[in-house]
PDB file of C-alpha atoms in Angstrom:
ATOM      1  CA  MET A 176      17.383 -21.345  -6.693  1.00  0.00           C
ATOM      2  CA  VAL A 177      13.770 -20.831  -7.710  1.00  0.00           C
ATOM      3  CA  LEU A 178      14.169 -17.046  -8.120  1.00  0.00           C
ATOM      4  CA  SER A 179      16.857 -17.532 -10.777  1.00  0.00           C
ATOM      5  CA  ASN A 180      14.460 -19.629 -12.832  1.00  0.00           C
ATOM      6  CA  PRO A 181      13.343 -17.911 -16.086  1.00  0.00           C
ATOM      7  CA  ALA A 182       9.755 -18.811 -15.183  1.00  0.00           C
ATOM      8  CA  TYR A 183      10.007 -16.625 -12.069  1.00  0.00           C
ATOM      9  CA  ALA A 184      11.370 -13.678 -14.055  1.00  0.00           C
ATOM     10  CA  HIS A 185       8.443 -14.046 -16.459  1.00  0.00           C
ATOM     11  CA  LEU A 186       6.019 -14.197 -13.533  1.00  0.00           C
ATOM     12  CA  ILE A 187       7.360 -10.950 -12.026  1.00  0.00           C
ATOM     13  CA  ARG A 188       7.296  -9.178 -15.412  1.00  0.00           C
ATOM     14  CA  ASP A 189       3.641 -10.171 -15.832  1.00  0.00           C
ATOM     15  CA  GLU A 190       2.871  -9.020 -12.287  1.00  0.00           C
ATOM     16  CA  ALA A 191       4.524  -5.655 -12.926  1.00  0.00           C
ATOM     17  CA  LYS A 192       2.667  -5.190 -16.218  1.00  0.00           C
ATOM     18  CA  ALA A 193      -0.657  -6.031 -14.581  1.00  0.00           C
ATOM     19  CA  PHE A 194      -0.119  -3.483 -11.825  1.00  0.00           C
ATOM     20  CA  ASP A 195       1.177  -0.893 -14.301  1.00  0.00           C
ATOM     21  CA  LYS A 196      -2.050  -1.272 -16.259  1.00  0.00           C
ATOM     22  CA  GLN A 197      -4.189  -1.054 -13.122  1.00  0.00           C
ATOM     23  CA  ALA A 198      -2.349   1.999 -11.741  1.00  0.00           C
ATOM     24  CA  LEU A 199      -2.518   3.927 -15.021  1.00  0.00           C
ATOM     25  CA  LEU A 200      -6.228   3.136 -15.442  1.00  0.00           C
ATOM     26  CA  ARG A 201      -6.974   4.273 -11.900  1.00  0.00           C
ATOM     27  CA  VAL A 202      -5.151   7.561 -12.374  1.00  0.00           C
ATOM     28  CA  LYS A 203      -6.981   8.087 -15.664  1.00  0.00           C
ATOM     29  CA  GLN A 204     -10.239   7.581 -13.767  1.00  0.00           C
ATOM     30  CA  GLY A 205      -9.355  10.169 -11.149  1.00  0.00           C
ATOM     31  CA  LEU A 206      -7.264   8.383  -8.527  1.00  0.00           C
ATOM     32  CA  ILE A 207      -5.364  10.763  -6.255  1.00  0.00           C
ATOM     33  CA  PRO A 208      -3.017   8.626  -4.100  1.00  0.00           C
ATOM     34  CA  ASP A 209      -3.133  11.047  -1.180  1.00  0.00           C
ATOM     35  CA  LEU A 210      -5.268  10.128   1.825  1.00  0.00           C
ATOM     36  CA  ARG A 211      -5.805  13.805   2.645  1.00  0.00           C
ATOM     37  CA  LYS A 212      -7.344  14.537  -0.761  1.00  0.00           C
ATOM     38  CA  LEU A 213      -9.921  11.753  -0.942  1.00  0.00           C
ATOM     39  CA  LYS A 214     -13.170  12.571  -2.699  1.00  0.00           C
ATOM     40  CA  LYS A 215     -16.143  10.635  -4.020  1.00  0.00           C
ATOM     41  CA  ASN A 216     -15.382   8.654  -7.175  1.00  0.00           C
ATOM     42  CA  ILE A 217     -17.921   6.066  -8.334  1.00  0.00           C
ATOM     43  CA  PHE A 218     -15.416   4.444 -10.713  1.00  0.00           C
ATOM     44  CA  PHE A 219     -14.036   2.507  -7.738  1.00  0.00           C
ATOM     45  CA  TYR A 220     -16.282  -0.318  -6.627  1.00  0.00           C
ATOM     46  CA  ASN A 221     -14.878  -2.432  -3.792  1.00  0.00           C
ATOM     47  CA  ASN A 222     -12.413   0.220  -2.705  1.00  0.00           C
ATOM     48  CA  PRO A 223     -12.195   3.044  -0.114  1.00  0.00           C
ATOM     49  CA  TYR A 224     -11.347   5.417  -2.985  1.00  0.00           C
ATOM     50  CA  ARG A 225     -15.042   5.282  -3.964  1.00  0.00           C
ATOM     51  CA  GLU A 226     -16.174   7.340  -0.979  1.00  0.00           C
ATOM     52  CA  PRO A 227     -14.222   9.091   1.829  1.00  0.00           C
ATOM     53  CA  GLU A 228     -16.613   7.588   4.384  1.00  0.00           C
ATOM     54  CA  PHE A 229     -15.664   4.091   3.213  1.00  0.00           C
ATOM     55  CA  TYR A 230     -12.024   4.953   3.893  1.00  0.00           C
ATOM     56  CA  LYS A 231     -12.834   6.213   7.402  1.00  0.00           C
ATOM     57  CA  ILE A 232     -14.678   2.997   8.206  1.00  0.00           C
ATOM     58  CA  GLN A 233     -12.522   0.426   6.415  1.00  0.00           C
ATOM     59  CA  TRP A 234      -8.900   1.623   6.324  1.00  0.00           C
ATOM     60  CA  GLN A 235      -8.362   4.622   8.589  1.00  0.00           C
ATOM     61  CA  PRO A 236      -8.289   2.712  11.919  1.00  0.00           C
ATOM     62  CA  ILE A 237      -5.692   0.322  10.481  1.00  0.00           C
ATOM     63  CA  ILE A 238      -3.555   3.055   8.940  1.00  0.00           C
ATOM     64  CA  ASP A 239      -3.730   5.125  12.139  1.00  0.00           C
ATOM     65  CA  LYS A 240      -2.497   2.057  14.055  1.00  0.00           C
ATOM     66  CA  ILE A 241       0.402   1.531  11.625  1.00  0.00           C
ATOM     67  CA  ILE A 242       1.415   5.174  11.985  1.00  0.00           C
ATOM     68  CA  SER A 243       1.173   5.079  15.787  1.00  0.00           C
ATOM     69  CA  ILE A 244       3.447   2.026  15.945  1.00  0.00           C
ATOM     70  CA  SER A 245       5.917   3.552  13.498  1.00  0.00           C
ATOM     71  CA  ILE A 246       6.284   6.962  15.168  1.00  0.00           C
ATOM     72  CA  LYS A 247       7.027   5.699  18.681  1.00  0.00           C
ATOM     73  CA  ASN A 248      10.618   6.455  17.766  1.00  0.00           C
ATOM     74  CA  LYS A 249      10.968   9.368  15.336  1.00  0.00           C
ATOM     75  CA  LYS A 250      14.375   8.042  14.280  1.00  0.00           C
ATOM     76  CA  ASN A 251      12.781   4.921  12.851  1.00  0.00           C
ATOM     77  CA  LYS A 252      13.637   4.007   9.271  1.00  0.00           C
ATOM     78  CA  VAL A 253      10.608   2.511   7.574  1.00  0.00           C
ATOM     79  CA  LEU A 254      10.420   0.185   4.562  1.00  0.00           C
ATOM     80  CA  GLU A 255       7.076  -0.388   2.853  1.00  0.00           C
ATOM     81  CA  ILE A 256       7.148  -3.402   0.551  1.00  0.00           C
ATOM     82  CA  GLY A 257       4.574  -3.347  -2.233  1.00  0.00           C
ATOM     83  CA  CYS A 258       3.865   0.359  -1.732  1.00  0.00           C
ATOM     84  CA  GLY A 259       1.900   0.729  -4.977  1.00  0.00           C
ATOM     85  CA  THR A 260       1.117   4.381  -5.696  1.00  0.00           C
ATOM     86  CA  GLY A 261       2.523   5.405  -2.324  1.00  0.00           C
ATOM     87  CA  PHE A 262      -0.387   6.704  -0.263  1.00  0.00           C
ATOM     88  CA  LEU A 263       0.794   4.999   2.965  1.00  0.00           C
ATOM     89  CA  SER A 264       4.488   5.795   2.470  1.00  0.00           C
ATOM     90  CA  LEU A 265       3.575   9.446   1.894  1.00  0.00           C
ATOM     91  CA  GLU A 266       1.520   9.581   5.082  1.00  0.00           C
ATOM     92  CA  LEU A 267       4.315   7.976   7.112  1.00  0.00           C
ATOM     93  CA  ALA A 268       6.802  10.542   5.794  1.00  0.00           C
ATOM     94  CA  ARG A 269       4.373  13.315   6.767  1.00  0.00           C
ATOM     95  CA  ASN A 270       4.732  12.041  10.318  1.00  0.00           C
ATOM     96  CA  GLY A 271       8.458  12.750  10.369  1.00  0.00           C
ATOM     97  CA  LEU A 272       9.746   9.305   9.423  1.00  0.00           C
ATOM     98  CA  ASP A 273      12.510   8.245   7.040  1.00  0.00           C
ATOM     99  CA  VAL A 274      10.522   6.127   4.581  1.00  0.00           C
ATOM    100  CA  THR A 275      11.426   3.936   1.619  1.00  0.00           C
ATOM    101  CA  GLY A 276       8.685   2.494  -0.572  1.00  0.00           C
ATOM    102  CA  ILE A 277       9.354  -0.296  -3.077  1.00  0.00           C
ATOM    103  CA  ASP A 278       7.229  -2.001  -5.708  1.00  0.00           C
ATOM    104  CA  VAL A 279       7.714  -4.103  -8.860  1.00  0.00           C
ATOM    105  CA  SER A 280       5.436  -1.762 -10.843  1.00  0.00           C
ATOM    106  CA  PRO A 281       7.337   1.115 -12.525  1.00  0.00           C
ATOM    107  CA  ALA A 282       4.095   2.942 -13.310  1.00  0.00           C
ATOM    108  CA  SER A 283       3.006   2.795  -9.672  1.00  0.00           C
ATOM    109  CA  ILE A 284       6.355   4.171  -8.501  1.00  0.00           C
ATOM    110  CA  ASN A 285       6.194   6.975 -11.084  1.00  0.00           C
ATOM    111  CA  ILE A 286       2.744   7.918  -9.791  1.00  0.00           C
ATOM    112  CA  ALA A 287       4.019   7.804  -6.202  1.00  0.00           C
ATOM    113  CA  GLU A 288       6.932  10.086  -7.111  1.00  0.00           C
ATOM    114  CA  LEU A 289       4.541  12.558  -8.750  1.00  0.00           C
ATOM    115  CA  SER A 290       2.316  12.556  -5.674  1.00  0.00           C
ATOM    116  CA  LYS A 291       5.397  13.200  -3.528  1.00  0.00           C
ATOM    117  CA  LYS A 292       6.308  16.216  -5.678  1.00  0.00           C
ATOM    118  CA  LYS A 293       2.760  17.591  -5.356  1.00  0.00           C
ATOM    119  CA  ASN A 294       2.813  17.267  -1.561  1.00  0.00           C
ATOM    120  CA  LYS A 295       2.442  20.701   0.033  1.00  0.00           C
ATOM    121  CA  ILE A 296       2.607  19.534   3.652  1.00  0.00           C
ATOM    122  CA  LYS A 297       6.229  20.288   4.484  1.00  0.00           C
ATOM    123  CA  SER A 298       6.052  20.739   8.268  1.00  0.00           C
ATOM    124  CA  ASN A 299       7.422  17.679  10.100  1.00  0.00           C
ATOM    125  CA  PHE A 300       8.031  15.926   6.760  1.00  0.00           C
ATOM    126  CA  GLY A 301      10.731  13.279   7.085  1.00  0.00           C
ATOM    127  CA  LYS A 302      12.358  11.585   4.108  1.00  0.00           C
ATOM    128  CA  LEU A 303      10.694   9.645   1.297  1.00  0.00           C
ATOM    129  CA  ASN A 304      12.353   7.577  -1.419  1.00  0.00           C
ATOM    130  CA  TYR A 305      10.927   5.092  -3.883  1.00  0.00           C
ATOM    131  CA  HIS A 306      12.527   2.201  -5.787  1.00  0.00           C
ATOM    132  CA  VAL A 307      11.311  -0.234  -8.429  1.00  0.00           C
ATOM    133  CA  MET A 308      12.454  -3.631  -7.168  1.00  0.00           C
ATOM    134  CA  ASP A 309      11.468  -7.146  -6.169  1.00  0.00           C
ATOM    135  CA  ALA A 310      12.039  -7.571  -2.417  1.00  0.00           C
ATOM    136  CA  ALA A 311      12.312 -11.342  -2.794  1.00  0.00           C
ATOM    137  CA  LYS A 312      15.254 -11.057  -5.173  1.00  0.00           C
ATOM    138  CA  GLU A 313      16.927  -7.696  -4.506  1.00  0.00           C
ATOM    139  CA  LEU A 314      18.346  -5.979  -1.431  1.00  0.00           C
ATOM    140  CA  LEU A 315      18.666  -2.422  -0.231  1.00  0.00           C
ATOM    141  CA  LYS A 316      21.833  -1.524   1.664  1.00  0.00           C
ATOM    142  CA  GLU A 317      19.931   0.080   4.539  1.00  0.00           C
ATOM    143  CA  LYS A 318      18.751  -1.590   7.748  1.00  0.00           C
ATOM    144  CA  TYR A 319      15.156  -0.799   8.684  1.00  0.00           C
ATOM    145  CA  ASP A 320      13.439  -0.473  12.061  1.00  0.00           C
ATOM    146  CA  ILE A 321       9.938  -1.007  10.664  1.00  0.00           C
ATOM    147  CA  ILE A 322       9.026  -3.184   7.655  1.00  0.00           C
ATOM    148  CA  ILE A 323       5.438  -2.936   6.408  1.00  0.00           C
ATOM    149  CA  PHE A 324       3.315  -5.063   4.099  1.00  0.00           C
ATOM    150  CA  PHE A 325      -0.007  -3.281   3.609  1.00  0.00           C
ATOM    151  CA  ARG A 326      -2.233  -5.650   1.614  1.00  0.00           C
ATOM    152  CA  SER A 327       0.794  -6.783  -0.403  1.00  0.00           C
ATOM    153  CA  LEU A 328       2.295  -9.920   1.185  1.00  0.00           C
ATOM    154  CA  HIS A 329      -0.120 -12.260  -0.607  1.00  0.00           C
ATOM    155  CA  HIS A 330       1.421 -11.207  -3.941  1.00  0.00           C
ATOM    156  CA  PHE A 331       4.741 -12.891  -3.079  1.00  0.00           C
ATOM    157  CA  PRO A 332       4.849 -16.535  -4.209  1.00  0.00           C
ATOM    158  CA  TYR A 333       8.035 -17.582  -2.346  1.00  0.00           C
ATOM    159  CA  PHE A 334       8.042 -16.564   1.308  1.00  0.00           C
ATOM    160  CA  GLU A 335      11.290 -18.305   2.256  1.00  0.00           C
ATOM    161  CA  GLU A 336      13.412 -16.265  -0.166  1.00  0.00           C
ATOM    162  CA  LEU A 337      11.520 -13.083   0.711  1.00  0.00           C
ATOM    163  CA  PHE A 338      12.064 -13.413   4.453  1.00  0.00           C
ATOM    164  CA  LYS A 339      15.740 -14.245   4.025  1.00  0.00           C
ATOM    165  CA  ASN A 340      16.071 -10.840   2.378  1.00  0.00           C
ATOM    166  CA  LEU A 341      13.992  -9.170   5.065  1.00  0.00           C
ATOM    167  CA  ILE A 342      16.373 -10.488   7.723  1.00  0.00           C
ATOM    168  CA  LYS A 343      19.300  -8.968   5.828  1.00  0.00           C
ATOM    169  CA  MET A 344      17.516  -5.591   5.755  1.00  0.00           C
ATOM    170  CA  SER A 345      16.581  -5.755   9.448  1.00  0.00           C
ATOM    171  CA  ASN A 346      18.367  -4.807  12.621  1.00  0.00           C
ATOM    172  CA  LYS A 347      18.134  -6.513  16.001  1.00  0.00           C
ATOM    173  CA  ASN A 348      14.835  -4.875  16.997  1.00  0.00           C
ATOM    174  CA  THR A 349      13.062  -4.510  13.652  1.00  0.00           C
ATOM    175  CA  GLN A 350       9.261  -4.653  13.824  1.00  0.00           C
ATOM    176  CA  LEU A 351       7.305  -6.350  11.041  1.00  0.00           C
ATOM    177  CA  ILE A 352       3.797  -5.034  10.342  1.00  0.00           C
ATOM    178  CA  ILE A 353       1.577  -7.140   8.095  1.00  0.00           C
ATOM    179  CA  CYS A 354      -1.947  -6.105   7.122  1.00  0.00           C
ATOM    180  CA  GLU A 355      -3.762  -8.525   4.813  1.00  0.00           C
ATOM    181  CA  PRO A 356      -7.334  -8.716   3.476  1.00  0.00           C
ATOM    182  CA  VAL A 357      -9.146 -11.679   5.036  1.00  0.00           C
ATOM    183  CA  ARG A 358     -11.948 -12.212   2.572  1.00  0.00           C
ATOM    184  CA  SER A 359     -12.931 -15.575   4.081  1.00  0.00           C
ATOM    185  CA  ASN A 360     -14.444 -13.631   6.982  1.00  0.00           C
ATOM    186  CA  PHE A 361     -17.107 -12.178   4.666  1.00  0.00           C
ATOM    187  CA  SER A 362     -20.212 -14.146   3.734  1.00  0.00           C
ATOM    188  CA  ILE A 363     -22.205 -13.993   0.495  1.00  0.00           C
ATOM    189  CA  MET A 364     -24.975 -12.247   2.437  1.00  0.00           C
ATOM    190  CA  SER A 365     -22.484  -9.578   3.595  1.00  0.00           C
ATOM    191  CA  MET A 366     -21.527  -8.969  -0.030  1.00  0.00           C
ATOM    192  CA  HIS A 367     -25.154  -8.580  -1.133  1.00  0.00           C
ATOM    193  CA  LEU A 368     -25.928  -6.235   1.760  1.00  0.00           C
ATOM    194  CA  ALA A 369     -22.891  -4.066   1.010  1.00  0.00           C
ATOM    195  CA  THR A 370     -23.815  -3.907  -2.682  1.00  0.00           C
ATOM    196  CA  LEU A 371     -27.419  -2.899  -1.975  1.00  0.00           C
ATOM    197  CA  THR A 372     -26.266  -0.278   0.518  1.00  0.00           C
ATOM    198  CA  ARG A 373     -23.835   1.259  -1.951  1.00  0.00           C
ATOM    199  CA  TYR A 374     -26.429   1.445  -4.712  1.00  0.00           C
ATOM    200  CA  ALA A 375     -29.222   2.692  -2.475  1.00  0.00           C
ATOM    201  CA  LEU A 376     -27.486   5.446  -0.519  1.00  0.00           C
ATOM    202  CA  GLU A 377     -25.726   8.572  -1.722  1.00  0.00           C
ATOM    203  CA  THR A 378     -23.588   8.416   1.383  1.00  0.00           C
ATOM    204  CA  TRP A 379     -23.690   6.596   4.704  1.00  0.00           C
ATOM    205  CA  ILE A 380     -23.537   9.805   6.761  1.00  0.00           C
ATOM    206  CA  PRO A 381     -27.255  10.700   7.138  1.00  0.00           C
ATOM    207  CA  TYR A 382     -28.508   7.145   7.692  1.00  0.00           C
TER     208      TYR A 382
END
C-alpha cells in the first residue's frame, strides 16, 4: 500500500512542517482566524485576510453557501478536512452544528484551538473539536452527514485511499462539499489588473 511507504510518511511530515511554518508566520504577522474579526492587514498579498472587502467579494458568498447547505438539518455532524487554523469550522459551529476539523499541521490545530477558546459567541454554538491527523491514512470513529474540503483537496496526493476512508466515515446520505481554487480561469491580464488595483486604492469601497 502506497500510504505505508516510508516516502509517503516523509512527504506528510514535510507537508505538516511547511504548514506549521506558514501558520506561525501568519499569526506573528497579525492573522486572526475568525471571520467576524477581519481587519486590514497589508502583510497578506493574494489573500482575503488583506482587506475585509476582499473577503466579502471573494470568499463570503462561497462560505455562506457552505453554511446554508450544512444547516438544513441542525442535527448534522460536519467534518472539515484540511481545516487549517479553523476559521470555517468555527463559523459552522457558531451556526449550531456539531463540527470536527482535522489537519496534518499541529501548529494550525493549536491556533484553531486557541481561537475556539477566545470565541465569545456562545448563543446557538454547537460543538467543535479538532484533531491532528491525515484523512488519507487515519479514521475517526464517527459517521458524518457533511464532509467539507475548503481549498484543501488538492493537497492530497492519493485520492483513492482518501475516498476509501471518506466512505468509512460517511453514512447513507452524506453530502460532500468541495471548494477548490481554479487558477486556470485567471489570465495574466487579470493578475496585472488586480495588482494595480490593490496598490492604487486604499480600499475598493469608494470607487
